[in-house]
């Protein structure tokens, strides 16, 4: 078809461009002899230090000289690029056929009181024969070990043996104890998606894959306007209102000269924007609005971004307002009026000049220290304390602008009311019941839940731990479900100064104990891979909570087909949501214990109207899955009990560090993992029933499958990095899915 032809044409063009790049790299690195050795080969093609780099070099070194000429290299690469899938499969077979190499595996051993880890010794392969024509169990063991290493995977030696054994048993059709080329071909043909990948451009086999180009959405497309209609509407209304206010004030004072007209126009706009700054941070009001019809129209999830935008607009308007008045004074001085110093000290109307300069100084300080490089560069305290100057700014505004109080009356009253309620409802002196230190410096806090603390799945709270910093409050998503009565969970990744201090503080407490005590509290879903600090030893450790506050994820339960995408620790809000979804799903699915007849109990639409949930978790490496693997295991078990053949909740796990299915180095490992997962009904990487997919998701395929299911209107909810959010948003616009992003 047309798309296939276009894809092949693009692949051919990419391959040609890649070959030109290789030729240029070779010319830059090769010496006068026009030959490159092993190290130069790795540098030229950006190949990792690995077994596969040596195998590729040996196969390309046709004359066994220990160096590769440009002709040898390009000849081999052209065969891979322009050959058919059988040529590429033969190359794969030769890579795996490592006979002739002196191999020596040393198991772990104890020397004195130290445990010396196992070592794998493999001298260079240069000068050894290319292979025996078959792949035996030892060769598979060697190759799969390096596949695991390239994929940043760690499996016990026993599991590695299982992978080697099941791949050999599946491919060895004649039970000879080794795999021939024909047997390998027949085995791979049982996995059509792998054979399809053999026809993909060979350029990515030797060069690290380049991230796919992000789809640039068309501004006039229906999906673009559908996902941004609230944001663009608010932005357009905000711009129009500012222009209107500026024009009215400037026209009213045009007789005073252009400088004063500019100053008056900017001053009128400052009344609006300074009041709007307060409105955008009324978190309790915004949480209430999310439960109303207005919440479905306004982009409330963007309130922090709008707050930042309005802040910069206020700063620009303040500079222009001051410049207008300064220019007007200069013109007045030229005509014999008072100078600038006299104007500031004696001739100004009231306190306007003095308060105006003070306001400009405070705004410049606040804007400077609110930049990301300050907030995330280990100087949060500077951002925090300069931001508290908003109180002084509002007082000065009331003194400076004669009409500002009219604009500020309602927002200011609501702001004061929120602060009073926040102080009254703030949960003080709550005990941290348990702490689990999880991989990748994640702190799992189990906090005593007050009886009156009610929240929705996906909500967040502000946390203060006096032992870390007395006055600092930081927002974190609640990772436990509202149905969990006694405690609530927070999972906090150490990414900044405060979060690192939190992790290190509890790490020191854990290290100070000669023997960590097991938790005596029984939770619905236990965590794995972490150490526990329990209430018995640290009952005096307390914290303060402010909240809860709502997020866009509250709309999940009123969706028909929800796609939840978490990247790394971005799973945190979805952990709460998934638990609550299964709790409500259990209520909806009922069965008779006598006749085993099952039926669905109707829930109110506002409680849950979901027909299908797809949860996608993208992680960098294996250890990150340990954060919530026990929770996902529990959800899989409940899914199997409630709906054995159903797919109400479907999990999709991706590990980006693993060799992808289009990478020749990882084909054998992926086949072995698939075979072992099919046999044991669980994934070797996570222990879940869901198979962990290698590499990055192909969003076109993922969303294409979602669209084909036709389970209702699709809404995509994402929590993760802004870069990935932009990529997913573009794909959602292409498919016509509604997209919501959690602030991360």
XYZ file of C-alpha atoms in Angstrom:
744
model
C 0.000 0.000 0.000
C 0.937 3.662 -0.159
C 2.051 3.910 3.485
C 4.269 0.818 3.164
C 5.914 2.204 0.020
C 6.457 5.533 1.740
C 7.956 3.767 4.765
C 10.326 1.745 2.578
C 11.340 4.900 0.704
C 12.074 6.726 3.967
C 14.024 3.714 5.256
C 16.135 3.612 2.089
C 16.866 7.323 2.358
C 17.812 6.940 6.029
C 20.125 4.042 5.204
C 21.856 6.025 2.454
C 22.306 8.983 4.785
C 23.631 6.681 7.492
C 26.193 5.105 5.138
C 27.416 8.584 4.218
C 27.736 9.378 7.915
C 29.746 6.160 8.495
C 32.094 7.027 5.625
C 32.684 10.480 7.072
C 33.275 9.082 10.564
C 35.730 6.548 9.175
C 37.669 9.251 7.321
C 37.915 11.372 10.470
C 39.245 8.531 12.627
C 41.303 6.305 10.303
C 45.024 7.037 10.077
C 47.295 7.173 7.088
C 46.893 3.435 6.557
C 43.133 3.951 6.091
C 42.456 1.176 8.612
C 40.704 1.238 11.988
C 41.227 -1.051 14.937
C 38.749 -2.212 17.553
C 38.809 0.936 19.686
C 38.521 3.202 16.650
C 35.631 1.064 15.417
C 33.728 1.634 18.669
C 34.396 5.358 18.497
C 33.340 5.668 14.856
C 30.014 3.857 15.228
C 29.298 4.859 18.841
C 29.052 1.213 19.884
C 29.051 0.403 23.590
C 31.894 -1.485 25.231
C 30.444 -4.949 24.930
C 30.661 -8.469 23.650
C 28.597 -7.456 20.613
C 31.077 -4.778 19.589
C 33.791 -7.420 19.422
C 31.545 -9.816 17.521
C 30.632 -7.168 14.938
C 34.270 -6.221 14.485
C 35.363 -9.836 13.988
C 32.627 -10.477 11.425
C 33.509 -7.334 9.499
C 37.237 -8.154 9.564
C 37.068 -10.457 6.558
C 40.833 -11.064 6.243
C 41.420 -11.494 9.994
C 44.084 -8.769 10.038
C 42.896 -7.177 13.258
C 41.900 -3.994 11.453
C 39.040 -3.025 9.138
C 39.388 -1.092 5.920
C 36.682 1.218 4.659
C 35.932 -1.240 1.864
C 35.458 -4.119 4.324
C 33.231 -2.036 6.584
C 31.019 -0.597 3.865
C 30.771 -3.966 2.126
C 29.404 -5.591 5.255
C 27.117 -2.689 6.076
C 25.681 -2.548 2.548
C 24.831 -6.219 2.846
C 22.944 -5.528 6.054
C 21.275 -2.415 4.719
C 20.240 -3.683 1.319
C 19.949 -7.407 2.054
C 16.698 -9.206 2.766
C 15.631 -10.517 6.150
C 17.463 -13.810 5.526
C 20.760 -11.960 5.114
C 20.152 -10.163 8.384
C 19.156 -13.400 10.074
C 22.397 -15.043 8.919
C 24.304 -12.140 10.413
C 22.417 -12.619 13.693
C 23.284 -16.325 13.654
C 26.978 -15.568 13.150
C 26.906 -13.118 16.047
C 25.462 -15.800 18.318
C 27.755 -18.567 17.050
C 30.785 -17.847 19.228
C 32.594 -21.197 18.992
C 36.354 -20.997 19.011
C 36.556 -18.469 21.837
C 38.219 -19.554 25.111
C 35.410 -18.980 27.583
C 35.766 -19.159 31.346
C 33.039 -18.447 33.900
C 34.006 -17.972 37.556
C 31.125 -18.395 40.021
C 30.812 -16.173 43.100
C 33.164 -17.279 45.877
C 34.082 -16.366 49.460
C 37.582 -15.080 50.136
C 38.123 -14.514 53.845
C 35.071 -12.564 54.991
C 34.406 -10.944 51.633
C 32.174 -12.274 48.884
C 33.860 -11.894 45.505
C 31.204 -11.571 42.764
C 31.240 -13.884 39.793
C 33.418 -12.871 36.862
C 33.042 -13.582 33.191
C 36.386 -13.754 31.393
C 36.377 -13.441 27.631
C 39.602 -12.570 25.839
C 39.375 -10.803 22.517
C 37.835 -12.783 19.701
C 40.263 -11.653 17.041
C 41.968 -14.520 15.259
C 39.435 -17.112 16.382
C 37.193 -18.904 13.928
C 33.818 -17.325 13.233
C 31.901 -20.330 14.523
C 31.049 -23.993 14.136
C 27.766 -23.582 12.278
C 25.600 -24.307 15.308
C 24.776 -22.681 18.659
C 24.983 -24.872 21.750
C 23.839 -24.306 25.329
C 27.111 -22.688 26.456
C 27.006 -20.219 23.587
C 23.409 -19.329 24.369
C 24.364 -18.803 27.989
C 27.162 -16.436 27.000
C 25.066 -14.457 24.535
C 22.030 -14.130 26.811
C 24.251 -13.006 29.682
C 25.523 -10.152 27.532
C 22.006 -9.392 26.309
C 20.941 -8.952 29.927
C 23.927 -6.731 30.599
C 23.206 -4.559 27.550
C 19.583 -4.241 28.710
C 20.551 -3.255 32.286
C 18.746 -6.352 33.515
C 19.751 -8.342 36.563
C 18.474 -11.891 36.911
C 19.703 -14.711 39.157
C 22.018 -17.255 37.566
C 19.236 -19.814 37.837
C 16.886 -17.637 35.736
C 19.605 -17.135 33.153
C 19.934 -20.904 32.941
C 16.162 -21.203 32.510
C 16.247 -18.707 29.639
C 19.062 -20.558 27.884
C 17.410 -23.928 28.404
C 13.944 -22.963 27.182
C 15.302 -21.251 24.070
C 17.431 -24.298 23.249
C 14.522 -26.686 23.840
C 12.189 -24.632 21.648
C 14.591 -24.185 18.724
C 16.402 -27.529 18.806
C 13.915 -29.471 16.696
C 16.171 -32.525 16.131
C 17.234 -32.699 19.833
C 20.897 -32.583 18.867
C 21.808 -30.249 21.718
C 22.515 -27.290 19.442
C 20.676 -24.907 17.126
C 21.367 -24.732 13.417
C 20.614 -21.771 11.183
C 17.455 -23.400 9.816
C 16.216 -24.191 13.312
C 16.805 -20.598 14.406
C 14.935 -19.324 11.355
C 11.959 -21.616 12.049
C 11.898 -20.532 15.686
C 11.915 -16.821 14.856
C 9.188 -17.316 12.254
C 6.921 -18.299 15.157
C 7.264 -14.667 16.283
C 6.053 -12.632 13.272
C 6.701 -9.277 14.965
C 10.380 -10.209 15.378
C 10.747 -11.308 11.769
C 9.075 -8.071 10.723
C 11.721 -6.151 12.639
C 14.441 -7.874 10.636
C 13.258 -5.879 7.619
C 13.644 -2.578 9.470
C 16.582 -0.351 8.590
C 19.822 -1.877 9.827
C 21.160 1.562 10.709
C 19.891 1.268 14.273
C 21.715 -2.016 14.864
C 25.149 -0.487 15.314
C 24.309 3.070 16.258
C 22.323 3.958 19.389
C 18.709 4.633 18.331
C 17.768 8.272 17.975
C 14.539 9.255 19.787
C 11.656 9.403 17.318
C 10.832 12.816 15.966
C 7.907 14.290 17.796
C 4.772 14.767 15.828
C 4.122 18.460 15.264
C 0.368 18.881 15.480
C -1.352 20.994 12.897
C -2.734 24.123 14.542
C -5.916 23.911 12.489
C -6.577 20.212 13.119
C -9.681 19.192 14.990
C -7.678 17.327 17.638
C -5.489 20.357 18.297
C -8.493 22.595 19.053
C -10.299 19.816 20.933
C -7.470 19.375 23.450
C -6.644 23.065 23.772
C -10.044 24.704 23.491
C -10.224 25.608 27.185
C -6.619 26.762 27.367
C -6.792 28.800 24.147
C -10.184 30.215 25.076
C -8.948 31.426 28.463
C -5.754 32.781 26.935
C -7.720 34.619 24.249
C -10.181 36.069 26.751
C -7.341 37.114 29.046
C -5.500 38.855 26.190
C -8.650 40.588 24.940
C -9.551 41.850 28.420
C -6.065 43.283 28.939
C -6.141 45.024 25.555
C -9.578 46.449 26.305
C -8.548 47.791 29.724
C -5.344 49.250 28.303
C -7.187 50.967 25.447
C -9.868 52.457 27.699
C -7.346 53.886 30.171
C -4.951 55.138 27.489
C -7.721 56.870 25.552
C -9.059 58.477 28.733
C -5.643 60.026 29.450
C -4.445 60.659 25.896
C -4.533 64.403 26.498
C -1.714 64.088 29.069
C 0.768 62.867 26.484
C 1.776 59.416 25.179
C 4.052 58.605 28.126
C 1.343 59.129 30.743
C -1.213 57.389 28.520
C 1.107 54.336 28.463
C 1.571 54.494 32.218
C -2.176 54.781 32.906
C -2.992 51.952 30.500
C -0.432 49.639 32.092
C -1.628 50.658 35.549
C -5.211 49.708 34.685
C -4.022 46.301 33.449
C -1.968 45.858 36.630
C -5.151 46.139 38.702
C -6.567 43.119 36.863
C -3.395 41.017 36.779
C -2.354 41.553 40.398
C -5.822 40.460 41.519
C -5.704 37.517 39.104
C -2.450 36.290 40.660
C -4.361 35.638 43.878
C -7.269 33.935 42.088
C -4.986 31.414 40.362
C -3.584 30.167 43.679
C -6.918 29.629 45.468
C -6.357 25.863 45.634
C -9.423 25.041 47.702
C -11.681 27.036 45.386
C -10.094 25.396 42.351
C -10.595 21.955 43.931
C -14.277 22.767 44.432
C -14.592 24.045 40.853
C -13.308 20.694 39.530
C -16.468 19.040 40.853
C -18.705 21.457 38.951
C -19.585 21.838 35.285
C -17.098 24.708 35.069
C -14.276 22.264 35.799
C -14.901 20.473 32.502
C -14.553 23.729 30.538
C -11.768 25.666 32.228
C -8.172 24.340 32.071
C -7.847 24.219 35.829
C -4.869 21.842 35.610
C -2.940 24.712 34.008
C -3.482 27.120 36.919
C 0.197 27.075 37.954
C 1.344 27.804 34.380
C -1.190 30.627 34.097
C 0.001 31.957 37.455
C 3.566 32.038 36.114
C 2.401 33.685 32.890
C 0.441 36.371 34.738
C 3.436 36.944 37.027
C 5.697 37.713 34.066
C 2.986 39.919 32.560
C 2.780 41.848 35.853
C 6.559 42.288 35.803
C 6.493 43.585 32.201
C 3.563 45.902 32.890
C 5.292 47.212 36.025
C 8.452 48.070 34.077
C 6.407 49.770 31.319
C 4.295 51.642 33.910
C 7.440 52.933 35.654
C 9.087 53.825 32.337
C 5.998 55.805 31.286
C 5.996 57.850 34.476
C 9.766 58.341 34.293
C 9.513 59.589 30.714
C 6.686 61.927 31.688
C 8.817 63.389 34.511
C 11.689 63.886 32.084
C 9.447 65.790 29.679
C 8.102 67.857 32.582
C 11.627 68.681 33.757
C 12.562 69.872 30.249
C 9.596 72.232 30.371
C 10.681 73.647 33.733
C 8.916 71.211 36.040
C 10.420 69.335 39.029
C 13.248 66.848 38.461
C 13.109 63.137 39.200
C 14.612 63.400 42.698
C 12.293 66.232 43.640
C 9.353 64.312 42.182
C 10.155 61.244 44.266
C 10.805 63.050 47.517
C 8.451 66.045 47.586
C 6.387 66.631 44.486
C 4.741 63.249 44.069
C 1.005 62.804 44.594
C 0.694 61.046 47.921
C 2.994 58.006 48.226
C 2.596 56.845 44.641
C 6.204 57.358 43.428
C 7.780 55.854 46.512
C 5.442 52.844 46.686
C 5.801 52.381 42.947
C 9.582 52.024 43.123
C 9.285 49.678 46.104
C 6.776 47.564 44.180
C 9.040 47.375 41.138
C 11.984 46.278 43.282
C 9.951 43.535 44.991
C 8.530 42.323 41.668
C 11.994 42.125 40.103
C 13.317 40.155 43.080
C 10.346 37.793 43.071
C 10.567 37.220 39.299
C 14.319 36.619 39.406
C 14.230 34.119 42.257
C 11.193 32.295 40.848
C 13.173 31.028 37.863
C 13.575 27.220 37.533
C 17.352 27.449 37.934
C 16.819 28.857 41.440
C 13.934 26.645 42.532
C 15.508 23.401 41.306
C 19.135 24.346 41.795
C 19.255 23.778 45.532
C 18.052 27.276 46.493
C 14.384 26.645 47.218
C 14.572 28.689 50.423
C 15.411 31.814 48.413
C 12.403 31.223 46.162
C 10.179 30.515 49.168
C 11.071 33.581 51.229
C 11.069 36.050 48.315
C 7.703 34.694 47.247
C 6.305 35.508 50.686
C 6.773 39.154 49.754
C 3.380 38.932 47.996
C 1.878 40.170 51.269
C 4.015 43.326 51.122
C 3.214 43.715 47.426
C -0.543 43.664 48.016
C -0.251 46.182 50.856
C 1.830 48.497 48.677
C -0.647 48.060 45.802
C -3.516 49.149 48.042
C -1.489 52.245 48.970
C -0.256 52.885 45.431
C -3.333 52.358 43.272
C -6.497 54.253 44.266
C -8.771 51.754 42.520
C -6.937 48.499 43.194
C -9.071 47.685 46.239
C -12.115 47.294 43.973
C -10.356 44.582 41.977
C -8.816 42.923 45.016
C -11.845 42.865 47.325
C -13.284 39.481 46.266
C -10.017 37.612 45.467
C -8.348 39.004 48.592
C -11.267 37.976 50.798
C -11.247 34.459 49.351
C -7.494 34.260 49.795
C -7.706 35.264 53.458
C -10.591 32.817 53.976
C -8.554 29.983 52.433
C -5.592 30.764 54.672
C -7.781 30.816 57.788
C -9.461 27.542 56.835
C -6.078 26.058 55.973
C -4.723 26.896 59.422
C -7.884 25.548 61.071
C -7.970 22.311 59.033
C -4.218 21.750 58.872
C -3.390 18.305 60.211
C -0.695 18.920 62.802
C 1.403 16.426 64.709
C 0.562 13.404 62.556
C 2.778 10.394 63.158
C 4.829 8.828 60.385
C 3.931 5.224 61.131
C 6.421 3.588 58.781
C 9.110 4.511 56.260
C 10.271 2.320 53.384
C 13.409 3.280 51.461
C 12.860 2.017 47.936
C 15.227 1.760 44.933
C 16.351 4.894 43.094
C 16.069 6.963 46.285
C 12.299 6.844 46.699
C 10.965 7.419 50.213
C 7.654 5.686 50.949
C 5.951 7.339 53.922
C 3.067 5.644 55.701
C 1.326 8.408 57.654
C -1.382 8.218 60.290
C -4.669 9.227 58.652
C -6.921 11.520 60.698
C -10.558 10.362 60.960
C -11.819 13.516 59.253
C -9.335 13.404 56.360
C -11.336 12.791 53.172
C -9.818 12.852 49.713
C -10.407 11.698 46.154
C -8.171 9.338 44.148
C -5.333 11.294 42.543
C -5.437 14.185 45.034
C -2.281 15.701 46.497
C -1.272 17.266 49.808
C 1.364 19.694 50.997
C 3.794 18.016 53.378
C 5.914 19.610 56.072
C 8.432 17.588 58.084
C 9.891 19.821 60.822
C 12.913 17.548 61.202
C 13.897 18.402 57.603
C 12.870 22.062 57.308
C 10.604 23.971 59.664
C 8.911 26.279 57.167
C 9.035 24.378 53.876
C 5.880 22.809 52.412
C 6.062 20.623 49.312
C 3.241 19.052 47.253
C 3.071 15.275 46.737
C 0.408 12.984 45.276
C -1.334 10.577 47.634
C -0.501 7.060 46.452
C -2.985 5.162 48.644
C -6.683 4.783 47.924
C -9.396 6.655 49.874
C -10.820 3.265 50.832
C -7.695 2.546 52.925
C -8.938 3.799 56.323
C -6.071 3.970 58.824
C -3.114 5.327 56.873
C -2.226 7.231 53.736
C 0.839 6.776 51.553
C 3.255 9.184 49.928
C 5.988 8.066 47.512
C 8.638 10.787 47.238
C 11.447 10.633 44.673
C 14.695 12.327 45.754
C 15.092 14.884 42.959
C 15.763 18.146 44.799
C 17.379 19.504 47.924
C 14.459 18.914 50.317
C 13.560 15.447 48.956
C 17.207 14.351 49.131
C 17.396 15.539 52.723
C 14.251 13.539 53.516
C 15.703 10.341 52.062
C 19.081 10.831 53.741
C 17.437 11.601 57.091
C 15.543 8.316 57.201
C 18.507 6.481 55.717
C 20.608 7.602 58.687
C 17.880 6.442 61.073
C 17.832 3.068 59.363
C 21.622 2.753 59.454
C 21.699 3.678 63.145
C 19.709 0.543 63.933
C 21.817 -2.649 64.144
C 18.897 -4.680 62.832
C 15.852 -3.139 61.072
C 12.625 -4.352 62.570
C 9.884 -5.691 60.358
C 6.731 -3.657 60.207
C 4.133 -4.800 62.654
C 1.360 -3.110 60.686
C -0.382 -5.139 58.055
C -1.209 -3.179 54.918
C -3.387 -4.220 52.032
C -0.447 -4.198 49.617
C 3.047 -4.595 51.032
C 5.999 -2.932 49.371
C 9.083 -4.842 48.252
C 12.680 -3.916 47.691
C 12.925 -1.451 50.583
C 13.915 -1.252 54.221
C 11.379 -0.405 56.891
C 11.513 1.937 59.859
C 8.512 1.301 62.054
C 6.553 3.117 64.696
C 8.138 1.118 67.515
C 11.448 2.966 67.219
C 10.391 6.345 65.862
C 6.969 7.018 67.276
C 7.925 10.642 67.955
C 8.559 11.434 64.304
C 5.766 13.717 63.110
C 4.675 15.744 60.115
C 2.062 18.278 59.025
C -0.347 17.997 56.093
C -2.215 20.708 54.221
C -4.923 19.598 51.836
C -6.127 17.572 50.076
C -6.271 19.375 46.733
C -7.832 18.093 43.536
C -6.232 17.310 40.168
C -7.513 16.630 36.602
C -7.420 12.895 37.324
C -10.730 13.216 39.162
C -12.368 13.024 35.716
C -11.148 9.450 35.270
C -14.195 7.929 36.943
C -16.588 9.766 34.632
C -14.681 8.638 31.528
C -15.705 5.707 29.346
C -12.281 4.487 28.239
C -9.420 5.854 30.353
C -5.761 5.508 29.359
C -3.443 6.197 32.301
C 0.204 6.822 31.416
C 2.830 7.148 34.128
C 6.535 7.717 33.473
C 8.825 6.681 36.327
C 7.596 8.035 39.654
C 4.717 9.574 37.679
C 2.830 6.412 38.600
C 2.173 7.886 42.080
C -1.279 9.454 41.487
C -2.347 6.439 39.426
C -1.457 4.056 42.256
C -4.278 5.574 44.287
C -6.613 5.649 41.297
C -6.011 2.025 40.270
C -6.709 0.779 43.790
C -9.917 2.804 43.960
C -10.985 1.631 40.493
C -10.677 -2.019 41.498
C -12.490 -1.336 44.777
C -15.439 0.161 42.860
C -15.242 -2.570 40.245
C -15.525 -5.202 42.979
C -18.674 -3.474 44.199
C -20.096 -3.527 40.691
C -19.271 -7.188 40.034
C -21.331 -9.476 42.258
C -21.717 -13.274 42.217
C -23.872 -15.845 43.995
C -21.789 -18.266 46.143
C -24.235 -21.131 45.451
C -24.814 -21.050 41.701
C -21.834 -18.804 40.822
C -24.105 -16.587 38.752
C -22.552 -13.133 38.376
C -24.128 -9.798 37.638
C -23.158 -6.136 37.608
C -24.429 -3.777 40.259
C -25.256 -0.372 38.827
C -23.151 2.418 40.283
C -24.094 6.041 40.131
C -22.566 7.716 37.085
C -20.608 10.166 39.197
C -19.107 7.204 41.119
C -17.790 5.331 38.074
C -18.855 4.982 34.452
C -15.678 3.312 33.195
C -15.907 0.549 30.611
C -12.175 -0.003 30.085
C -8.917 1.109 31.708
C -5.474 0.842 30.105
C -2.567 1.541 32.422
C 0.817 2.208 30.783
C 3.930 2.488 32.934
C 7.193 3.516 31.266
C 10.324 2.994 33.374
C 14.012 3.417 32.696
C 15.257 0.163 34.225
C 14.286 -2.921 36.142
C 14.662 -1.705 39.712
C 12.130 1.103 39.242
C 9.357 -1.459 38.872
C 9.948 -2.504 42.475
C 8.209 0.670 43.669
C 4.709 -0.656 42.966
C 5.143 -4.214 41.696
C 3.281 -5.663 44.697
C 0.351 -3.341 44.039
C 0.207 -4.352 40.378
C 0.380 -8.018 41.391
C -2.623 -7.520 43.652
C -4.540 -5.771 40.873
C -3.785 -8.605 38.441
C -5.038 -11.175 40.947
C -8.262 -9.248 41.511
C -8.760 -8.854 37.779
C -8.374 -12.629 37.300
C -10.843 -13.375 40.106
C -13.521 -10.902 39.028
C -13.241 -11.320 35.268
C -11.140 -14.355 34.274
C -11.419 -13.785 30.542
C -11.982 -10.052 30.631
C -9.869 -7.028 30.014
C -11.477 -4.304 32.101
C -8.059 -3.326 33.469
C -5.143 -3.936 31.137
C -1.538 -3.302 32.142
C 1.257 -2.294 29.742
C 4.810 -2.091 31.089
C 7.816 -0.734 29.167
C 11.487 -0.704 30.143
C 13.406 1.808 28.034
C 16.905 0.543 28.902
C 16.177 -2.925 27.461
C 17.295 -3.845 23.966
C 14.303 -3.313 21.697
C 12.788 -5.848 19.365
C 14.300 -4.032 16.382
C 17.800 -4.428 17.840
C 19.631 -7.489 16.518
C 21.482 -7.858 19.822
C 18.276 -8.381 21.766
C 16.314 -10.789 19.551
C 17.446 -13.956 21.311
C 16.748 -12.517 24.745
C 13.271 -11.343 23.786
C 12.385 -14.772 22.317
C 13.653 -16.505 25.463
C 11.725 -14.144 27.742
C 8.553 -14.636 25.690
C 8.901 -18.429 25.799
C 9.560 -18.493 29.552
C 6.672 -16.103 30.242
C 4.306 -18.295 28.206
C 5.419 -21.380 30.117
C 5.373 -19.942 33.650
C 2.500 -17.470 33.122
C 4.584 -14.658 34.589
C 7.204 -12.173 33.500
C 10.816 -12.871 34.489
C 11.575 -9.172 34.996
C 8.736 -8.153 37.334
C 7.036 -11.428 38.277
C 3.720 -10.099 36.923
C 1.500 -11.881 34.451
C 1.905 -8.903 32.153
C 4.960 -9.169 29.915
C 7.369 -6.227 30.207
C 8.015 -4.775 26.752
C 11.537 -3.597 25.836
C 12.305 -0.102 24.618
C 10.018 2.892 24.196
C 6.316 2.473 23.371
C 5.243 2.877 19.766
C 2.474 5.361 20.514
C 0.940 4.984 17.061
C 0.421 1.264 17.681
C -0.651 1.736 21.299
C -3.285 4.362 20.519
C -4.291 2.595 17.319
C -5.173 -0.505 19.359
C -7.100 1.638 21.851
C -9.093 3.251 19.030
C -9.919 -0.153 17.489
C -11.436 -1.424 20.746
C -14.266 1.143 20.551
C -15.065 1.049 24.266
C -16.325 4.626 24.366
C -14.769 8.067 24.310
C -11.078 7.887 25.118
C -9.433 10.200 27.636
C -5.680 10.032 28.194
C -4.274 11.037 31.586
C -0.517 11.511 31.852
C 1.952 12.152 34.665
C 5.638 12.417 33.850
C 8.225 14.568 32.140
C 7.107 17.592 30.057
C 9.017 16.327 26.996
C 7.117 13.028 26.935
C 3.875 14.903 27.648
C 4.321 16.953 24.474
C 4.950 13.827 22.427
C 1.887 12.019 23.784
C -0.289 15.116 23.389
C 0.608 15.218 19.688
C -0.435 11.590 19.226
C -3.678 12.198 21.146
C -4.514 15.064 18.795
C -3.870 12.786 15.819
C -6.289 10.149 17.150
C -8.826 12.627 18.521
C -8.336 11.597 22.172
C -8.765 14.065 24.994
C -5.493 14.669 26.856
C -4.902 15.755 30.465
C -1.543 16.227 32.131
C -0.784 16.047 35.812
C 1.708 18.709 36.958
C 4.968 16.895 37.641
